[in-house]
Amino acid sequence: MNRFQLVQQIKGKRSFLCVGLDTDITKIPKHLQSHANAIFEFNKSIIDATKDHCVAYKINTAFYEALGVKGWEAMEQTVDYIPKTHFTIADAKRGDIGNTSSQYAKAFFETLNFDSITVAPYMGEDSIRPFMEYENKFVIVLGLTSNKGAKDFELQKMGDEFLYEKVISKVAEWGTPENLMFVVGATQSSELSNIRKLVPDHFLLVPGVGFQGGSLKEVSEHGLNKDCGLLVNASRAIIYASEDESFADEAKIIAQQYQQEMNGYLNF
Amino acid sequence: MNRFQLVQQIKGKRSFLCVGLDTDITKIPKHLQSHANAIFEFNKSIIDATKDHCVAYKINTAFYEALGVKGWEAMEQTVDYIPKTHFTIADAKRGDIGNTSSQYAKAFFETLNFDSITVAPYMGEDSIRPFMEYENKFVIVLGLTSNKGAKDFELQKMGDEFLYEKVISKVAEWGTPENLMFVVGATQSSELSNIRKLVPDHFLLVPGVGFQGGSLKEVSEHGLNKDCGLLVNASRAIIYASEDESFADEAKIIAQQYQQEMNGYLNF
């Protein structure tokens, strides 16, 4: 999917919601846990229930890898099941020397047909470039994350800037808004206006709304640009909205609530 | 495996060689490429041929993930096949918010029975801590890597220190030499003496010897401590030593050459 198509999706649905499929076998409803393919069955129901209200799905690879081969199979089935109208994100936090990052790009852009992947910036340019070589695919580089540990390095000063500012400015030189996005945690929404000055046109993937305490209103105020420019992710608040057989209906209700709130913030 | 057992292995074999199984289906000998389980067959031969001369195996997860479910299966088979006497490293460069890192720890320390995993430090303490909660397992945090991109952030100054120095000092506060190691690229061997001052007792995993141009002699001079404290990785130089049916014999010869050179550098 390219940037234009993503923006069209957002305009059509008046939503910039991304549903995070951090599917944990121990947290899905009891009646599904014994199913031979429980993770995929759960995801299918969540996707069917939420697809009208969101524009993207984010698969957190850790939860699938924890189950080994079976989990990797469920990830493959899930990404295949997501409608082609929706933007797909492998939340994989990869990144290695060039020839290894090329293999990760192959894994997530060819073997698995994701539209994008999250990548950690620590190893620099040649760890990120291989992901930029694919047409209509995006690398989503960690800028400022939503966790406590952001203070350890990301929010430390490197010269006059915070490390995360240095990362965003530098990485932005290597890509364009057509192949590059950044992760910016919602719990740091006061920093969003600042980040918008550094990258006015790029999309930002914003996790941390909901369970992690970020405010959708603040994120929208500080982060929206003329093409929306935001994908706000909610995982646990949607997928674990209910523990019983009505889980998909409840997920739909919460996704719709997000969509309606987003509709009010969009400036087009 | 714990630190004492690793040191005993090194003393017994007079080797601190780690063989990197960056197994690329397009680079293994032609006669194996059509095998139904080519990656595992290749790895088995390499392990059988090199196990007497090395103390560790490092599996680069990217090369397995590029093949999808089949690759993940080959990784599982490979880690099961490696003798329990050898230290195993999932070179996975993971790291995410706490609850996600816990899932990665589960994936690589429980579902797959690796002794250690490489982790990127960008997201700070709660992204690394979950890997430290396992007994007799190690988290190997990226310090200074061997690629060109190291200059982009790792070798930039943060106050009076380079970022990589800050990372090593800070992360060393969270773990001990019993559960924490660092990645230090061999192409940066001039920095090794400096790193030894920061972490005199920790093991360092050193990639980049061989194809990436690092010198084993320099690494040993600057990096050895009283318990050896080094695992030097060679991948392509060993596993692709020959393209024909003698590949395993050639790999054995190269591994033995490394071991003999290492024997001369060890100070016990």
Short mmCIF file of C-alpha atoms in Angstrom, two decimals, chain A residues 24 60-63 65-69 72-73 76 91-97 99-100 103-104 107-108 111 121-126 142-143 145 147-150 152-154 156-158 163-164 166-167 170 174 212 236, chain B residues 24 60-63 65-69 72-73 76 91-97 99-100 103-104 107-108 111 121-126 142-143 145 147-150 152-154 156-158 163-164 166-167 170 174 212 236:
data_model
loop_
_atom_site.label_atom_id
_atom_site.label_comp_id
_atom_site.label_asym_id
_atom_site.label_seq_id
_atom_site.Cartn_x
_atom_site.Cartn_y
_atom_site.Cartn_z
CA ASP A 24 -1.89 -13.64 24.12
CA ASN A 60 3.15 -7.71 17.60
CA THR A 61 5.50 -10.51 16.54
CA ALA A 62 6.61 -11.34 20.11
CA PHE A 63 3.25 -12.83 21.04
CA GLU A 65 7.04 -16.15 18.44
CA ALA A 66 6.35 -17.11 22.06
CA LEU A 67 4.34 -20.03 20.60
CA GLY A 68 7.10 -21.13 18.23
CA VAL A 69 6.24 -22.63 14.83
CA TRP A 72 4.48 -18.18 13.23
CA GLU A 73 1.78 -20.09 11.33
CA GLU A 76 1.03 -15.94 8.49
CA ASP A 91 5.59 -4.66 14.98
CA ALA A 92 8.86 -6.55 15.06
CA LYS A 93 11.44 -3.98 16.25
CA ARG A 94 14.11 -5.55 14.05
CA GLY A 95 17.39 -4.03 12.78
CA ASP A 96 20.86 -5.47 12.13
CA ILE A 97 23.85 -5.05 9.81
CA ASN A 99 22.96 -8.12 4.86
CA THR A 100 20.91 -9.25 7.87
CA GLN A 103 16.85 -10.87 5.26
CA TYR A 104 14.39 -9.30 7.71
CA ALA A 107 10.87 -12.10 5.79
CA PHE A 108 8.29 -9.39 6.40
CA THR A 111 7.52 -14.18 2.70
CA PRO A 121 17.58 2.73 14.95
CA TYR A 122 20.57 2.00 17.21
CA MET A 123 22.76 0.44 14.49
CA GLY A 124 22.32 3.33 12.05
CA GLU A 125 21.88 3.78 8.33
CA ASP A 126 22.80 0.40 6.85
CA LEU A 142 11.44 4.00 16.66
CA GLY A 143 11.58 7.67 17.58
CA THR A 145 8.62 5.24 22.71
CA ASN A 147 7.62 3.10 27.97
CA LYS A 148 9.43 4.19 31.14
CA GLY A 149 12.77 3.15 29.65
CA ALA A 150 12.52 5.99 27.10
CA ASP A 152 17.33 6.01 29.78
CA PHE A 153 18.63 6.87 26.31
CA GLU A 154 15.94 8.37 24.02
CA GLN A 156 19.05 11.92 27.11
CA LYS A 157 20.76 14.88 25.48
CA MET A 158 23.11 14.38 22.54
CA LEU A 163 18.71 11.37 21.23
CA TYR A 164 15.22 10.74 19.84
CA LYS A 166 18.69 13.29 16.56
CA VAL A 167 17.36 9.91 15.43
CA LYS A 170 18.92 11.85 10.80
CA TRP A 174 17.54 8.60 4.43
CA GLN A 212 -0.70 2.81 28.70
CA ARG A 236 -5.55 -4.39 24.83
CA ASP B 24 21.32 -18.63 3.54
CA ASN B 60 20.98 -15.32 13.13
CA THR B 61 17.18 -15.37 13.24
CA ALA B 62 16.76 -13.19 10.12
CA PHE B 63 17.97 -15.92 7.79
CA GLU B 65 12.51 -15.90 9.29
CA ALA B 66 13.12 -15.10 5.63
CA LEU B 67 11.84 -18.64 4.94
CA GLY B 68 8.72 -18.25 7.08
CA VAL B 69 7.29 -21.23 8.97
CA TRP B 72 11.31 -21.27 12.04
CA GLU B 73 11.08 -25.07 12.05
CA GLU B 76 13.93 -25.09 16.25
CA ASP B 91 21.09 -13.36 17.41
CA ALA B 92 17.68 -11.76 17.23
CA LYS B 93 18.27 -8.08 18.13
CA ARG B 94 14.90 -7.88 19.87
CA GLY B 95 13.69 -5.36 22.49
CA ASP B 96 10.31 -3.76 23.17
CA ILE B 97 8.18 -2.48 26.07
CA ASN B 99 5.24 -6.95 28.52
CA THR B 100 6.41 -7.53 24.93
CA GLN B 103 7.07 -12.56 25.33
CA TYR B 104 10.39 -12.49 23.42
CA ALA B 107 10.01 -17.34 22.81
CA PHE B 108 13.79 -17.71 22.97
CA THR B 111 9.78 -22.27 23.57
CA PRO B 121 19.12 -1.07 23.98
CA TYR B 122 17.29 1.92 22.46
CA MET B 123 14.10 1.51 24.53
CA GLY B 124 15.92 1.32 27.87
CA GLU B 125 15.60 -0.59 31.11
CA ASP B 126 12.16 -2.20 30.93
CA LEU B 142 24.30 -4.21 21.65
CA GLY B 143 27.19 -1.98 22.68
CA THR B 145 28.47 -2.80 16.48
CA ASN B 147 28.80 -1.97 10.78
CA LYS B 148 29.29 1.42 9.13
CA GLY B 149 26.06 2.69 10.67
CA ALA B 150 27.69 2.56 14.12
CA ASP B 152 25.38 7.45 13.07
CA PHE B 153 24.36 7.14 16.72
CA GLU B 154 26.57 4.72 18.70
CA GLN B 156 28.04 10.16 18.62
CA LYS B 157 28.78 11.99 21.84
CA MET B 158 26.22 12.10 24.64
CA LEU B 163 26.39 6.80 23.19
CA TYR B 164 27.76 3.25 23.20
CA LYS B 166 26.68 5.42 28.05
CA VAL B 167 24.72 2.31 27.01
CA LYS B 170 24.04 2.12 32.22
CA TRP B 174 20.93 -3.51 35.65
CA GLN B 212 33.90 -7.95 7.97
CA ARG B 236 30.64 -16.75 6.52
#
